[in-house]
Short mmCIF file of C-alpha atoms in Angstrom, two decimals:
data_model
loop_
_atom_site.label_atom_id
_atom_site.label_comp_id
_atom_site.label_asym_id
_atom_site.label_seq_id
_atom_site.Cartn_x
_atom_site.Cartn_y
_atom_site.Cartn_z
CA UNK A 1 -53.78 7.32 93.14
CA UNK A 2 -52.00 9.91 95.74
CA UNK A 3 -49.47 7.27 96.11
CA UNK A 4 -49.40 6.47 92.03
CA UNK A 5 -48.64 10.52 91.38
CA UNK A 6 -45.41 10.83 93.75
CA UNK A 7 -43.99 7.63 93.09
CA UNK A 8 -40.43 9.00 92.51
CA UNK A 9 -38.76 7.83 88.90
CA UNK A 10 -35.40 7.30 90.26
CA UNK A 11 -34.44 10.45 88.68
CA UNK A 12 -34.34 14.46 88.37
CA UNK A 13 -37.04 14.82 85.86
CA UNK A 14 -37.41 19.13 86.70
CA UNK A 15 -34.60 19.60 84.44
CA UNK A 16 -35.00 16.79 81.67
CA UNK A 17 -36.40 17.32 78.20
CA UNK A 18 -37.63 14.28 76.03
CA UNK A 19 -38.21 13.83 72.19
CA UNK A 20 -38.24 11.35 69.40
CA UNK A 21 -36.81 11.23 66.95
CA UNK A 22 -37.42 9.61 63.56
CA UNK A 23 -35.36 9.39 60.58
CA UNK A 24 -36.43 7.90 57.10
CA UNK A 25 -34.90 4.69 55.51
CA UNK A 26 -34.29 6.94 51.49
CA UNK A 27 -31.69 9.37 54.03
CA UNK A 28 -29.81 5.65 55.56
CA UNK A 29 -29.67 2.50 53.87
CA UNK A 30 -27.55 1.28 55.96
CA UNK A 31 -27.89 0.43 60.03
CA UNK A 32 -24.07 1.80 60.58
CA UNK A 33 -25.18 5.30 58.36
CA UNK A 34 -28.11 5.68 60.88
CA UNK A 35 -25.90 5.40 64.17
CA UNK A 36 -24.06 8.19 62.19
CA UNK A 37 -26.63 10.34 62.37
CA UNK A 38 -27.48 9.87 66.30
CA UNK A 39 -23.48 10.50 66.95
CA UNK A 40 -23.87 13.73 65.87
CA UNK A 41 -26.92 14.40 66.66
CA UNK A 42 -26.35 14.10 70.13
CA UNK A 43 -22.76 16.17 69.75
CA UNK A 44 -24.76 19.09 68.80
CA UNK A 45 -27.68 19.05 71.33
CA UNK A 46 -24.83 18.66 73.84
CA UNK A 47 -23.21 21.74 72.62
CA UNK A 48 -26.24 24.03 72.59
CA UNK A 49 -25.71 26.35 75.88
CA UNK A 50 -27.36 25.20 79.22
CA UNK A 51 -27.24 21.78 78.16
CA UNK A 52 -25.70 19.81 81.03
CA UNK A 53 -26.10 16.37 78.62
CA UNK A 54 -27.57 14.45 76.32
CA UNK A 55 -28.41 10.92 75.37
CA UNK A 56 -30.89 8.74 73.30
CA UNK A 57 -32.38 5.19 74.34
CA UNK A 58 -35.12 3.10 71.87
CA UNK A 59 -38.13 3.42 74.38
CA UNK A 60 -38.50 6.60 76.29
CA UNK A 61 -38.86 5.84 79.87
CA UNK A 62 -42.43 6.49 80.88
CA UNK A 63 -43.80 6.36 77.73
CA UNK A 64 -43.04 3.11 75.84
CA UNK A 65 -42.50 -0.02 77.38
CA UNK A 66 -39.42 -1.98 76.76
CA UNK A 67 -39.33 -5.64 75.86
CA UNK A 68 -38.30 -9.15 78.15
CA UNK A 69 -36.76 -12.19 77.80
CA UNK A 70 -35.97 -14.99 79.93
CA UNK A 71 -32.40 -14.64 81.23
CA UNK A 72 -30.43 -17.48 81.10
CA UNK A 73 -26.68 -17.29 82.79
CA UNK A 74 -24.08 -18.86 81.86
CA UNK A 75 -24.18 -22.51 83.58
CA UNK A 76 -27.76 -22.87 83.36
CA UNK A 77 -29.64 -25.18 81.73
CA UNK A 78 -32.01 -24.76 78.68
CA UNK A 79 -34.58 -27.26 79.11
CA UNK A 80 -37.37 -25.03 80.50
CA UNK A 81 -37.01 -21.37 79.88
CA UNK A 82 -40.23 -20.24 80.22
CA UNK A 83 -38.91 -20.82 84.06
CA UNK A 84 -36.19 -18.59 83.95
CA UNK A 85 -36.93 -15.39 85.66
CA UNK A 86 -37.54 -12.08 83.01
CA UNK A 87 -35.90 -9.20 82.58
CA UNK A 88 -36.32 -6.03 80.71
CA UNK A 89 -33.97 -4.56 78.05
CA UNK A 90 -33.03 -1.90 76.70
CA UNK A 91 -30.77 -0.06 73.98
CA UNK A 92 -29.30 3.65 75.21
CA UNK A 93 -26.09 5.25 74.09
CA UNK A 94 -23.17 5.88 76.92
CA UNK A 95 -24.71 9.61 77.56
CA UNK A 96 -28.37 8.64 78.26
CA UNK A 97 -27.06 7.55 81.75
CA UNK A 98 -25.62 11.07 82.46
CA UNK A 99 -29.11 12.80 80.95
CA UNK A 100 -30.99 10.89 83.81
CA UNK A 101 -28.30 10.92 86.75
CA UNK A 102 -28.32 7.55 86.80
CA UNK A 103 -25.66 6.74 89.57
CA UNK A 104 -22.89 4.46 88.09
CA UNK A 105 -22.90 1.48 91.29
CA UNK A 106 -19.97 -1.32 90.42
CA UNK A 107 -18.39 -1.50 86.90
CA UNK A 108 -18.20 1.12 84.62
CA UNK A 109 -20.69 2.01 81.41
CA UNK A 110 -20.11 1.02 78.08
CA UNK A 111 -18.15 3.20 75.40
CA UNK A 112 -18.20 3.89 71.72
CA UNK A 113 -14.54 1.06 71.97
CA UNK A 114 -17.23 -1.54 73.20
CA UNK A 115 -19.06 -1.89 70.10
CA UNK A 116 -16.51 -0.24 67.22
CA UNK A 117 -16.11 -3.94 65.30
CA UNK A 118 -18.28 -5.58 63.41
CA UNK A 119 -17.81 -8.76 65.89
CA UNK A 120 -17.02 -7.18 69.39
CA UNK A 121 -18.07 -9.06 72.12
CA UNK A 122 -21.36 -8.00 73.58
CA UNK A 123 -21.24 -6.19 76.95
CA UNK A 124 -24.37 -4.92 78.57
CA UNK A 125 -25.00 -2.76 82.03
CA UNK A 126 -27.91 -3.93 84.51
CA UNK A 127 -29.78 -1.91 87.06
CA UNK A 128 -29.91 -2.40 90.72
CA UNK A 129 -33.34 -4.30 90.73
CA UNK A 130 -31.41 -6.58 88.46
CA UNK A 131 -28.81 -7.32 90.78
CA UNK A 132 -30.67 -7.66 93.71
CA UNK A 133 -32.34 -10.70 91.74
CA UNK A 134 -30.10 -12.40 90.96
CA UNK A 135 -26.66 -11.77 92.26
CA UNK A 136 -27.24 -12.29 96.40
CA UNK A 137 -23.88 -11.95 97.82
CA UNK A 138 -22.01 -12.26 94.56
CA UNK A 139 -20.31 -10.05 92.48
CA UNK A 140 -22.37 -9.33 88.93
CA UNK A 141 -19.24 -8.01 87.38
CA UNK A 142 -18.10 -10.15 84.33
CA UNK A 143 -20.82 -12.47 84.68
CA UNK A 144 -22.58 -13.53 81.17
CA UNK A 145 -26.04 -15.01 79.91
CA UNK A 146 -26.81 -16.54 77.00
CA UNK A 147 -28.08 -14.52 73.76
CA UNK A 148 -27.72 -17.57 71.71
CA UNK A 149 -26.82 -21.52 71.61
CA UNK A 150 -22.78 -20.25 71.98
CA UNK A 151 -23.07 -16.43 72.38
CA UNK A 152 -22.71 -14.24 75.77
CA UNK A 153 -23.64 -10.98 77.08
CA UNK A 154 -21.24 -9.97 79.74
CA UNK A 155 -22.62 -7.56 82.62
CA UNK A 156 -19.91 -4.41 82.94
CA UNK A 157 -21.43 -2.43 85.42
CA UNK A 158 -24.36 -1.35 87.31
CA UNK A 159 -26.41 2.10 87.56
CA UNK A 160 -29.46 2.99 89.59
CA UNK A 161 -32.68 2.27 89.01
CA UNK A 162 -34.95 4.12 87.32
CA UNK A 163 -38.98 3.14 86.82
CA UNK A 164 -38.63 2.78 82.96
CA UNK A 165 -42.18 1.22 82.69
CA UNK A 166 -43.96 3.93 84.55
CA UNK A 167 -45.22 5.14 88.08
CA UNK A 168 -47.74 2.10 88.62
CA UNK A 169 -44.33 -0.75 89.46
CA UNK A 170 -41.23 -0.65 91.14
CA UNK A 171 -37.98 -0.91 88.92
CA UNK A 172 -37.95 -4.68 86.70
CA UNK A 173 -34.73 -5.93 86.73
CA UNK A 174 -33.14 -4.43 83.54
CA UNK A 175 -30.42 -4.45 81.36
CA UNK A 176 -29.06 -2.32 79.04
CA UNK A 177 -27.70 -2.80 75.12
CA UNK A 178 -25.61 0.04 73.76
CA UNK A 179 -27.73 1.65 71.34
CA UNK A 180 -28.07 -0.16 67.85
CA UNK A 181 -29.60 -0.20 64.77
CA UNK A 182 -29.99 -4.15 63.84
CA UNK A 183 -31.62 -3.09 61.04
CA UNK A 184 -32.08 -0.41 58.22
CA UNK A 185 -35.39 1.29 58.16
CA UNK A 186 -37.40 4.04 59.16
CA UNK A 187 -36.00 4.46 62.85
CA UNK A 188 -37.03 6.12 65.59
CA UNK A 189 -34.99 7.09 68.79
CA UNK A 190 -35.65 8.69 72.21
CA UNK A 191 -33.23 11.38 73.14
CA UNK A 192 -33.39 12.98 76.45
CA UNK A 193 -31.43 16.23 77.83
CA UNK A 194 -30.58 17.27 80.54
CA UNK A 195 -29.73 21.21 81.16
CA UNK A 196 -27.72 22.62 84.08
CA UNK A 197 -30.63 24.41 85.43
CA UNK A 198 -34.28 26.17 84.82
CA UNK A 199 -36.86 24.92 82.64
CA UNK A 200 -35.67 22.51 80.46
CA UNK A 201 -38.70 23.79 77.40
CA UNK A 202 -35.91 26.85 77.31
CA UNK A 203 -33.75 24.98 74.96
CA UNK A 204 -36.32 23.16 73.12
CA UNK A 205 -35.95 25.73 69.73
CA UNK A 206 -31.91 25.14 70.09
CA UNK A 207 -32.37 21.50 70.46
CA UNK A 208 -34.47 21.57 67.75
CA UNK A 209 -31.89 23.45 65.30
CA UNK A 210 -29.08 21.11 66.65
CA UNK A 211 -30.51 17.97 65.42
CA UNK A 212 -31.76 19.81 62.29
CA UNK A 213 -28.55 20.75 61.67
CA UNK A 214 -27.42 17.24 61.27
CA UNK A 215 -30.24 15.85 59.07
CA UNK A 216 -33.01 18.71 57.80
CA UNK A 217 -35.19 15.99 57.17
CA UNK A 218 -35.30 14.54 60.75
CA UNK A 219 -39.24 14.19 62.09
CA UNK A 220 -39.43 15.15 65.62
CA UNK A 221 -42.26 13.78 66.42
CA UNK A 222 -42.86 14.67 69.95
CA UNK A 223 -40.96 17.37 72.16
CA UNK A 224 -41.89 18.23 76.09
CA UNK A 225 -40.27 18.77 79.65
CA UNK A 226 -40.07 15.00 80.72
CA UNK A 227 -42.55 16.10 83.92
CA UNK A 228 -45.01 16.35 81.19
CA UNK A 229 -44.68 13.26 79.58
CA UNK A 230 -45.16 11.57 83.38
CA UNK A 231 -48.22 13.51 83.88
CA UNK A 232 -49.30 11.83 80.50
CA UNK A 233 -48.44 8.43 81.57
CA UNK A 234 -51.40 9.02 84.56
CA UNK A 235 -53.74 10.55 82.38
CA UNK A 236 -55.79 7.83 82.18
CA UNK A 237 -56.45 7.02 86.32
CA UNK A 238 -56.62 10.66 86.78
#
């Protein structure tokens, strides 16, 4: 359990603040009119003072669990997925990577140019764990796996692990979607920031105005230091 409480999450959590945040489907019918609301969202949080950044992911590290699928790379065959290894995945806008410090190791992130068509090709960034996996010796960069019969993902860069699921595994090999509503419907996002320095709960009425500001009718349904939401996640063994 000792060992359980100081497993270290890959990143600077003393200065991190999470919340979610949930919008209603009557405010955006559409998926594109609720990515307009997270846009801005996160422009404002980022320009309350002592905010270093800002960014939002679909699953808050720690807290939710993401989802898997068997990855299949381009080449490979089809005929027995279920023996494909798993990874994790993932949807987080370009600035959730700069609210956790997560290091940027080969490539480069993705960017609002990546995903500004309708039909632009899919690009995705794995973690280290990821790489480790499945890229021995070879370059990851530009390499693609299937997310349908004809359809590719294509890896642009690398970052740092972090232990999205939790203090009781290492890091699952992971990628990472830029952030997207597939759908319209009640949605709910996980924004974290980061401030320059102190206690992170010292911006929490500011943060709370700035995405307020850009839809009054936005539930925030849950808002602490992100050392508080890992204490949670051991609540139970302790």
């Amino acid at each position: 359990f000792a060992s359980v409480l100081h497993a270290h999450p890959g990143f600077d959590t003393s200065r991190t603040l999470a919340l979610d945040v949930r919008v209603t489907p009557t405010s955006y019918a559409k998926a594109a009119e609720v990515r307009q609301f997270i846009t801005p969202a996160l422009a404002a949080i980022r320009a309350v003072p002592g905010v270093a950044a800002a960014g939002a992911i679909d699953a808050m590290p720690y807290s939710v669990w993401g989802e898997n699928f068997n990855i299949r790379y381009e080449g490979q065959a089809a005929d027995n997925m279920n023996r494909l290894p798993l990874a994790e995945y993932r949807e987080a806008t370009p600035g959730f990577f700069a609210a956790t410090g997560q290091r940027v190791l080969a490539g480069r992130l993705f960017g609002a140019g990546d995903y500004a068509a309708p039909n632009s090709p899919v690009v995705v960034v794995a973690n280290e764990a990821l790489v480790k996996r499945d890229f021995k010796g070879r370059d990851p960069i530009g390499q693609r796996f299937y997310i349908g019969d004809t359809t590719f993902a294509t890896i642009v860069g690398v970052v740092s692990d972090i232990r999205n699921v939790g203090p009781f595994s290492p890091a699952f090999p992971e990628v990472y979607y830029p952030f997207q509503v597939a759908e319209p419907g009640t949605t709910l996002a996980s924004i974290m920031v980061r401030v320059k320095s102190g206690d992170p709960a010292a911006v929490e009425s500011a943060v709370r105005a700035a995405v307020h500001g850009v839809d009054s009718g936005a539930a925030i349904t849950r808002m602490m230091p992100m050392q508080d939401v890992i204490a949670r996640s051991v609540g139970q063994p302790r």
